[in-house]
């Protein structure tokens, strides 16, 4: 069981099928050998026949197979069981993105700055399984999702899930889930685009997120059409391979789901792509818990229900946006970005472009940007540094670059890296909103931890 819920809360949540608990725990039924999500529509089993697990992988490890009706592979993720250990959280994010499909455990541990023995111990203590076992389970569950929802061939699905052979895929599928891929596969009409469901725990203020993006969309890179948000992307893995494409997200027919439509040139990147899309949409946040804490800390008058943090696709792009947005309005920053994209972006197709690369920006005189020369120099300096060494360096290293200060670094950590506890105390908008909220009295942000990034966005929206 998770530490955040007691037995009575588990029981109440499963009997009421409360979607706010979807993904926070899983229900295993001893008499059937099946594990489900709290929202499963089947007749609830007797309490004596139920076991609760904090993660689907733990239920599978205990010998239960996933329900084919509620599909645990489609549940939103949960951060509750991760704790506050930054290293563990980073390791999970890399494994979820398929890091072990292109590298090994010692390489992953070195990237995290720890030894592989300590990494194994960390996973055993926190999750009760090894990093490799966790990674294999996520691969198999993603493959199961593709079998349910797409018309990809089983061979392509095995490739997309990170398996280097069909035989290994079939063997892992049976061992992990006690099912065969053929038991999942349904006949589907082939389509040029992939469509997948993205579940979330309510509330989600989708219209608010769309409004935020609509004001900041860069022509050719992003778009908001009706209820749809879309953008182009480039993805790279640790082996140096690259994938390109675009995606769109809109509300789905099912409750508490979005629909993701993807066009990608290499299906092997599908798993990290879906992980990244969930991150920039902030779909795995437990908004109910966050809003309860912010409200208790005195923010109840500024809370906008369902507000989530809209992410930026890549840290480099976020850095460029932050530099070009310094001391100008949102509209002016957008104009600068569109001029940069028009001049330096590589086309993806007849309609869409890819965000300019660090090398393209570093090699340009940036004359298209009508701004102080010092800011153009900051952008060129940043792009050149990123091109030379920035991909693997922490964002905090940017502070050594002339023209980049703490606000820029914090902004990027909040919007591109998904840090939940960034407090932009020096931000003018935050200061103005706080002055209205507290009527000029001193404010201690400690009570808002670890959700100060959300508090920042609530203050911006309140001011706007």
Coordinates of C-alpha atoms in Angstrom, one line a residue:
X1 CA 0.0 0.0 0.0
X2 CA 1.0 3.6 -0.4
X3 CA 1.9 5.7 2.6
X4 CA -0.5 8.4 1.6
X5 CA -3.8 6.4 1.9
X6 CA -5.2 4.1 4.6
X7 CA -7.2 1.0 4.1
X8 CA -10.6 2.7 4.5
X9 CA -9.7 5.3 1.9
X10 CA -8.7 2.5 -0.5
X11 CA -12.0 0.8 0.0
X12 CA -14.1 3.9 -0.3
X13 CA -12.3 4.9 -3.5
X14 CA -12.7 1.5 -5.2
X15 CA -16.4 1.2 -4.2
X16 CA -17.3 4.7 -5.5
X17 CA -15.0 4.3 -8.6
X18 CA -13.6 7.7 -7.7
X19 CA -11.5 8.9 -10.7
X20 CA -9.4 11.2 -8.5
X21 CA -7.7 8.0 -7.2
X22 CA -7.0 6.5 -10.7
X23 CA -3.4 5.5 -10.9
X24 CA -2.7 6.1 -7.2
X25 CA -3.2 2.5 -6.4
X26 CA -4.3 -0.8 -8.0
X27 CA -6.8 -3.5 -6.8
X28 CA -5.9 -7.2 -7.1
X29 CA -8.6 -9.8 -6.7
X30 CA -7.4 -13.0 -5.1
X31 CA -10.2 -15.2 -6.5
X32 CA -9.7 -14.2 -10.2
X33 CA -5.9 -13.4 -10.2
X34 CA -6.6 -10.1 -12.0
X35 CA -5.6 -6.5 -10.9
X36 CA -7.6 -3.4 -11.8
X37 CA -7.8 0.4 -11.6
X38 CA -10.1 2.0 -9.0
X39 CA -12.3 3.1 -11.9
X40 CA -12.9 -0.4 -13.2
X41 CA -16.7 -0.9 -14.1
X42 CA -16.9 -4.5 -13.0
X43 CA -18.9 -5.6 -9.9
X44 CA -16.8 -4.7 -6.9
X45 CA -15.4 -7.8 -5.2
X46 CA -15.7 -8.6 -1.5
X47 CA -13.1 -6.8 0.7
X48 CA -11.7 -10.1 2.0
X49 CA -10.8 -11.0 -1.6
X50 CA -8.9 -7.8 -2.3
X51 CA -5.3 -6.8 -2.1
X52 CA -4.0 -3.2 -2.7
X53 CA -0.8 -2.3 -4.5
X54 CA 0.8 1.1 -4.9
X55 CA 2.0 0.4 -8.4
X56 CA 0.9 -1.9 -11.2
X57 CA 4.3 -3.5 -11.4
X58 CA 4.0 -4.7 -7.9
X59 CA 0.7 -6.4 -8.6
X60 CA 2.2 -8.1 -11.7
X61 CA 5.2 -9.1 -9.6
X62 CA 2.8 -10.7 -7.1
X63 CA 1.4 -12.9 -9.9
X64 CA -1.7 -11.0 -10.9
X65 CA -2.5 -10.3 -14.6
X66 CA -4.0 -7.0 -15.8
X67 CA -7.7 -6.5 -16.3
X68 CA -8.6 -6.4 -20.0
X69 CA -11.6 -4.1 -19.3
X70 CA -10.2 -1.2 -17.3
X71 CA -6.7 -1.7 -18.7
X72 CA -4.1 -0.7 -16.0
X73 CA -1.7 0.2 -18.9
X74 CA -3.9 3.3 -19.5
X75 CA -3.9 4.6 -15.9
X76 CA -2.4 8.0 -15.2
X77 CA 1.0 7.9 -13.5
X78 CA 1.5 8.5 -9.8
X79 CA 4.2 10.5 -8.0
X80 CA 3.0 9.6 -4.5
X81 CA 5.2 6.6 -4.1
X82 CA 8.3 8.2 -5.5
X83 CA 9.1 10.2 -2.4
X84 CA 11.3 13.3 -2.5
X85 CA 14.6 11.7 -3.6
X86 CA 15.7 13.6 -6.7
X87 CA 17.9 10.8 -7.9
X88 CA 15.2 8.2 -7.7
X89 CA 12.7 10.5 -9.5
X90 CA 15.3 11.2 -12.3
X91 CA 16.0 7.5 -12.6
X92 CA 12.3 6.7 -13.0
X93 CA 11.9 9.4 -15.7
X94 CA 14.8 8.0 -17.7
X95 CA 13.5 4.4 -17.4
X96 CA 10.0 5.5 -18.4
X97 CA 11.5 7.1 -21.5
X98 CA 13.2 3.8 -22.4
X99 CA 16.8 4.6 -21.4
X100 CA 17.7 0.9 -20.8
X101 CA 16.7 0.0 -24.4
X102 CA 19.7 1.9 -25.7
X103 CA 22.2 1.7 -22.8
X104 CA 23.0 -0.4 -19.8
X105 CA 22.6 0.0 -16.0
X106 CA 26.1 1.2 -15.3
X107 CA 25.7 3.9 -17.9
X108 CA 22.4 5.0 -16.4
X109 CA 23.9 5.1 -12.9
X110 CA 26.8 7.2 -14.2
X111 CA 24.4 9.6 -15.8
X112 CA 22.7 9.9 -12.4
X113 CA 26.1 10.4 -10.7
X114 CA 25.8 7.3 -8.5
X115 CA 27.0 3.7 -8.7
X116 CA 24.9 0.9 -10.2
X117 CA 25.0 -1.0 -6.9
X118 CA 23.5 2.0 -5.1
X119 CA 20.9 2.4 -7.9
X120 CA 19.7 -1.2 -7.5
X121 CA 19.5 -0.8 -3.7
X122 CA 17.5 2.5 -4.2
X123 CA 14.9 0.7 -6.3
X124 CA 14.7 -2.2 -4.0
X125 CA 14.1 0.1 -1.0
X126 CA 11.6 2.4 -2.8
X127 CA 9.8 0.1 -5.2
X128 CA 10.6 -3.5 -4.2
X129 CA 12.1 -4.4 -7.5
X130 CA 15.3 -3.9 -9.6
X131 CA 15.6 -1.1 -12.2
X132 CA 15.7 -3.6 -15.0
X133 CA 12.5 -5.3 -13.7
X134 CA 10.7 -2.0 -13.5
X135 CA 12.0 -1.0 -17.0
X136 CA 10.9 -4.3 -18.5
X137 CA 7.4 -4.0 -17.0
X138 CA 6.9 -0.5 -18.4
X139 CA 8.0 -1.7 -21.8
X140 CA 5.5 -4.6 -21.7
X141 CA 2.6 -2.4 -20.5
X142 CA 3.3 0.2 -23.2
X143 CA 3.3 -2.6 -25.8
X144 CA -0.1 -3.8 -24.4
X145 CA -1.4 -0.3 -24.8
X146 CA -0.3 -0.2 -28.5
X147 CA -1.9 -3.6 -29.1
X148 CA -5.2 -2.3 -27.7
X149 CA -5.2 1.1 -29.4
X150 CA -3.3 1.0 -32.7
X151 CA -3.1 -0.8 -36.0
X152 CA 0.7 -1.3 -35.8
X153 CA 2.0 -4.8 -36.5
X154 CA 3.2 -6.9 -33.6
X155 CA 6.7 -6.6 -35.0
X156 CA 6.5 -2.7 -35.0
X157 CA 5.0 -2.8 -31.5
X158 CA 7.8 -4.9 -30.2
X159 CA 10.3 -2.4 -31.8
X160 CA 8.4 0.6 -30.4
X161 CA 8.4 -0.9 -26.9
X162 CA 12.2 -1.3 -27.0
X163 CA 12.5 -5.1 -27.7
X164 CA 15.2 -6.1 -30.1
X165 CA 13.5 -9.3 -31.2
X166 CA 10.0 -10.6 -31.5
X167 CA 10.8 -13.7 -29.6
X168 CA 12.1 -11.7 -26.6
X169 CA 9.0 -9.6 -26.8
X170 CA 6.6 -12.5 -26.8
X171 CA 8.5 -14.2 -23.9
X172 CA 8.6 -11.0 -21.8
X173 CA 4.9 -10.4 -22.4
X174 CA 3.8 -13.8 -21.2
X175 CA 6.1 -13.8 -18.2
X176 CA 5.1 -10.3 -17.1
X177 CA 1.4 -10.3 -17.8
X178 CA 0.5 -14.0 -18.1
X179 CA -1.1 -13.1 -21.4
X180 CA 0.0 -13.5 -25.0
X181 CA 0.1 -10.5 -27.5
X182 CA -2.5 -12.4 -29.6
X183 CA -4.9 -12.4 -26.7
X184 CA -4.8 -8.6 -26.8
X185 CA -4.7 -7.9 -30.5
X186 CA -7.8 -6.6 -32.1
X187 CA -8.4 -6.1 -35.8
X188 CA -8.0 -2.4 -36.6
X189 CA -8.1 -0.5 -39.8
X190 CA -4.6 0.8 -40.6
X191 CA -4.3 4.6 -40.5
X192 CA -1.3 6.9 -41.4
X193 CA -1.4 8.4 -37.9
X194 CA -1.4 6.8 -34.5
X195 CA -4.1 7.5 -31.9
X196 CA -3.6 6.8 -28.2
X197 CA -5.6 7.6 -25.1
X198 CA -4.0 9.6 -22.3
X199 CA -5.8 9.2 -18.9
X200 CA -5.6 11.7 -16.1
X201 CA -7.0 12.3 -12.7
X202 CA -9.6 15.1 -12.5
X203 CA -9.8 18.0 -12.4
X204 CA -8.2 19.2 -15.6
X205 CA -8.9 22.7 -16.9
X206 CA -8.2 22.0 -20.5
X207 CA -9.6 25.3 -21.8
X208 CA -7.2 27.3 -19.5
X209 CA -4.2 25.3 -20.8
X210 CA -5.3 26.0 -24.4
X211 CA -5.7 29.7 -23.7
X212 CA -2.2 29.8 -22.2
X213 CA -0.8 28.1 -25.3
X214 CA -2.9 30.1 -27.8
X215 CA -1.2 33.4 -26.6
X216 CA 2.2 31.9 -27.0
X217 CA 2.0 29.6 -30.0
X218 CA 4.9 30.1 -32.5
X219 CA 3.7 29.9 -36.1
X220 CA 4.8 26.7 -37.8
X221 CA 6.0 25.1 -34.6
X222 CA 2.8 25.0 -32.5
X223 CA -0.9 25.5 -33.1
X224 CA -4.3 25.6 -31.3
X225 CA -7.3 24.7 -33.4
X226 CA -10.5 24.6 -31.5
X227 CA -10.0 22.1 -28.7
X228 CA -6.8 20.8 -30.2
X229 CA -3.2 21.6 -29.3
X230 CA -0.4 20.5 -31.5
X231 CA 3.3 20.9 -32.1
X232 CA 6.3 19.5 -34.0
X233 CA 9.1 17.8 -32.3
X234 CA 12.6 16.2 -32.6
X235 CA 13.7 13.5 -30.3
X236 CA 17.1 12.0 -29.7
X237 CA 18.3 9.1 -27.6
X238 CA 21.5 8.3 -25.9
X239 CA 22.6 6.2 -28.9
X240 CA 22.5 9.3 -31.1
X241 CA 19.4 8.3 -33.1
X242 CA 16.8 10.9 -34.0
X243 CA 13.1 10.9 -34.7
X244 CA 10.9 13.8 -36.1
X245 CA 7.2 14.4 -36.4
X246 CA 4.3 16.2 -34.8
X247 CA 1.4 15.4 -32.4
X248 CA -2.0 16.8 -31.5
X249 CA -3.9 16.4 -28.3
X250 CA -7.7 17.0 -27.8
X251 CA -10.4 15.8 -25.4
X252 CA -11.4 12.1 -25.9
X253 CA -14.9 10.6 -25.8
X254 CA -14.1 8.7 -22.6
X255 CA -14.2 10.2 -19.1
X256 CA -11.0 11.8 -17.9
X257 CA -9.1 11.1 -21.1
X258 CA -7.4 13.0 -23.9
X259 CA -6.7 11.7 -27.3
X260 CA -3.1 11.8 -28.7
X261 CA -2.6 11.8 -32.4
X262 CA 1.0 11.2 -33.6
X263 CA 2.9 11.3 -36.8
X264 CA 6.4 10.0 -36.3
X265 CA 9.1 8.7 -38.7
X266 CA 10.5 6.1 -36.2
X267 CA 8.1 4.1 -34.1
X268 CA 10.9 3.0 -31.7
X269 CA 10.6 6.5 -30.2
X270 CA 6.9 6.2 -29.4
X271 CA 7.4 5.2 -25.7
X272 CA 9.6 8.2 -24.8
X273 CA 7.3 10.4 -27.0
X274 CA 4.2 9.5 -25.0
X275 CA 6.1 9.9 -21.7
X276 CA 7.2 13.4 -22.8
X277 CA 3.7 14.4 -24.0
X278 CA 2.3 13.4 -20.6
X279 CA 5.0 15.5 -18.9
X280 CA 4.4 18.7 -20.9
X281 CA 0.6 18.3 -20.3
X282 CA 1.3 17.7 -16.6
X283 CA -1.2 14.7 -16.7
X284 CA 0.3 12.8 -13.8
X285 CA -0.1 15.6 -11.3
X286 CA -2.4 14.9 -8.3
X287 CA -4.2 18.2 -8.7
X288 CA -6.6 17.5 -5.9
X289 CA -3.8 17.1 -3.4
X290 CA -1.9 20.1 -4.7
X291 CA -5.0 22.4 -4.5
X292 CA -5.9 21.2 -1.0
X293 CA -2.4 22.1 0.2
X294 CA -2.3 25.5 -1.5
X295 CA -5.7 26.3 -0.2
X296 CA -4.8 25.4 3.3
X297 CA -1.7 27.7 3.0
X298 CA -3.9 30.7 2.3
X299 CA -4.2 30.5 -1.5
X300 CA -7.9 29.5 -1.6
X301 CA -8.9 32.9 -3.0
X302 CA -6.6 32.7 -6.0
X303 CA -7.0 29.0 -6.9
X304 CA -8.3 28.1 -10.3
X305 CA -9.6 24.5 -10.2
X306 CA -7.8 22.1 -12.6
X307 CA -4.9 24.4 -13.4
X308 CA -1.8 22.5 -14.5
X309 CA 1.6 23.6 -15.7
X310 CA 1.9 23.7 -19.5
X311 CA 5.3 22.5 -20.4
X312 CA 7.8 23.4 -23.1
X313 CA 9.1 20.6 -25.3
X314 CA 12.8 20.9 -24.7
X315 CA 15.1 22.7 -22.3
X316 CA 17.0 24.5 -25.1
X317 CA 13.7 25.8 -26.6
X318 CA 12.6 26.9 -23.1
X319 CA 15.9 28.8 -22.7
X320 CA 15.5 30.6 -26.0
X321 CA 11.9 31.5 -25.1
X322 CA 13.0 32.8 -21.7
X323 CA 15.9 34.9 -23.2
X324 CA 13.7 36.4 -25.9
X325 CA 10.9 37.1 -23.4
X326 CA 13.0 39.2 -21.0
X327 CA 11.5 42.6 -20.2
X328 CA 9.0 42.4 -23.0
X329 CA 5.3 41.4 -23.3
X330 CA 4.0 38.0 -24.2
X331 CA 3.0 39.3 -27.7
X332 CA 6.5 40.8 -28.3
X333 CA 8.3 37.6 -27.2
X334 CA 6.1 35.7 -29.6
X335 CA 7.0 38.1 -32.5
X336 CA 10.7 37.6 -31.7
X337 CA 10.3 33.8 -31.7
X338 CA 8.4 33.8 -35.0
X339 CA 11.1 35.9 -36.7
X340 CA 13.7 33.4 -35.4
X341 CA 11.7 30.4 -36.6
X342 CA 11.0 32.0 -40.1
X343 CA 14.7 32.6 -40.6
X344 CA 16.4 29.6 -39.1
X345 CA 13.9 26.7 -38.7
X346 CA 14.2 23.5 -40.8
X347 CA 11.0 22.5 -42.5
X348 CA 9.3 19.3 -41.3
X349 CA 6.8 19.2 -44.2
X350 CA 4.9 21.8 -46.4
X351 CA 3.1 23.2 -43.3
X352 CA 5.2 22.7 -40.2
X353 CA 8.7 23.5 -39.1
X354 CA 11.1 22.3 -36.4
X355 CA 12.4 24.6 -33.7
X356 CA 15.8 26.0 -34.7
X357 CA 18.8 24.0 -33.6
X358 CA 21.5 25.4 -31.3
X359 CA 24.0 25.3 -34.1
X360 CA 21.7 27.3 -36.5
X361 CA 21.2 30.0 -33.9
X362 CA 24.9 30.1 -32.9
X363 CA 25.9 30.6 -36.6
X364 CA 23.5 33.4 -37.2
X365 CA 24.0 37.1 -36.7
X366 CA 20.4 37.2 -35.5
X367 CA 19.8 40.5 -37.4
X368 CA 16.1 39.5 -37.7
X369 CA 15.6 40.1 -34.0
X370 CA 14.8 43.8 -33.3
X371 CA 16.2 44.0 -29.8
X372 CA 19.2 45.3 -27.9
X373 CA 22.5 43.9 -29.2
X374 CA 23.4 42.6 -25.7
X375 CA 20.4 40.3 -25.7
X376 CA 21.2 38.9 -29.2
X377 CA 24.7 38.2 -27.9
X378 CA 23.2 36.4 -24.9
X379 CA 21.1 34.2 -27.2
X380 CA 24.1 33.5 -29.5
X381 CA 26.3 32.7 -26.5
X382 CA 23.7 30.4 -25.0
X383 CA 23.2 28.6 -28.4
X384 CA 26.9 28.1 -28.9
X385 CA 27.4 26.8 -25.4
X386 CA 24.5 24.4 -25.8
X387 CA 25.7 23.2 -29.1
X388 CA 29.1 22.4 -27.7
X389 CA 28.2 20.8 -24.4
X390 CA 24.8 21.6 -23.1
X391 CA 22.7 18.5 -23.8
X392 CA 24.1 16.6 -20.8
X393 CA 24.8 19.5 -18.5
X394 CA 22.4 20.6 -15.7
X395 CA 20.4 23.7 -16.4
X396 CA 22.0 25.3 -13.3
X397 CA 25.3 25.5 -15.3
X398 CA 23.6 28.2 -17.5
X399 CA 24.2 30.6 -14.7
X400 CA 27.9 30.8 -15.7
X401 CA 26.8 32.4 -19.0
X402 CA 26.8 36.2 -19.2
X403 CA 23.2 37.5 -19.5
X404 CA 21.5 34.4 -17.9
X405 CA 20.3 34.8 -14.4
X406 CA 18.4 32.8 -11.8
X407 CA 14.9 33.7 -13.2
X408 CA 15.7 32.2 -16.5
X409 CA 17.1 29.0 -15.0
X410 CA 14.1 28.6 -12.6
X411 CA 11.6 29.3 -15.4
X412 CA 13.2 26.5 -17.5
X413 CA 13.3 24.1 -14.6
X414 CA 9.6 24.7 -14.0
X415 CA 8.3 24.5 -17.6
X416 CA 10.7 22.2 -19.4
X417 CA 11.9 19.9 -16.6
X418 CA 8.7 19.7 -14.6
X419 CA 10.1 20.8 -11.3
X420 CA 7.2 21.3 -8.9
X421 CA 8.8 23.5 -6.3
X422 CA 10.1 26.6 -8.2
X423 CA 9.2 29.8 -6.5
X424 CA 9.8 32.9 -8.7
X425 CA 10.0 35.4 -5.9
X426 CA 11.7 38.0 -8.0
X427 CA 9.1 37.8 -10.8
X428 CA 7.2 41.1 -11.2
X429 CA 3.8 39.3 -11.7
X430 CA 4.3 37.2 -8.7
X431 CA 5.1 40.2 -6.6
X432 CA 2.0 42.1 -7.8
X433 CA -0.3 39.2 -7.2
X434 CA 1.1 38.5 -3.8
X435 CA 0.7 42.2 -2.8
X436 CA -3.0 42.0 -3.7
X437 CA -3.4 38.6 -1.9
X438 CA -1.6 39.5 1.3
X439 CA -2.4 43.2 1.3
X440 CA 1.2 44.2 1.7
X441 CA 2.1 41.9 4.6
X442 CA 5.2 39.6 4.4
X443 CA 4.6 36.2 2.9
X444 CA 6.5 33.0 3.7
X445 CA 6.3 30.5 0.8
X446 CA 7.5 27.5 2.9
X447 CA 3.9 26.3 3.5
X448 CA 3.5 25.9 -0.3
X449 CA 6.3 23.3 -0.6
X450 CA 6.6 21.2 -2.7
X451 CA 4.1 22.8 -5.0
X452 CA 5.4 26.3 -5.4
X453 CA 5.5 26.0 -9.2
X454 CA 1.8 25.6 -9.1
X455 CA 1.4 28.5 -6.7
X456 CA 3.4 30.6 -9.2
X457 CA 1.0 29.8 -12.1
X458 CA -2.1 30.4 -9.9
X459 CA -0.7 33.8 -9.1
X460 CA 0.0 34.6 -12.7
X461 CA -3.5 33.6 -13.7
X462 CA -5.0 35.5 -10.8
X463 CA -3.2 38.6 -11.9
X464 CA -4.1 38.2 -15.5

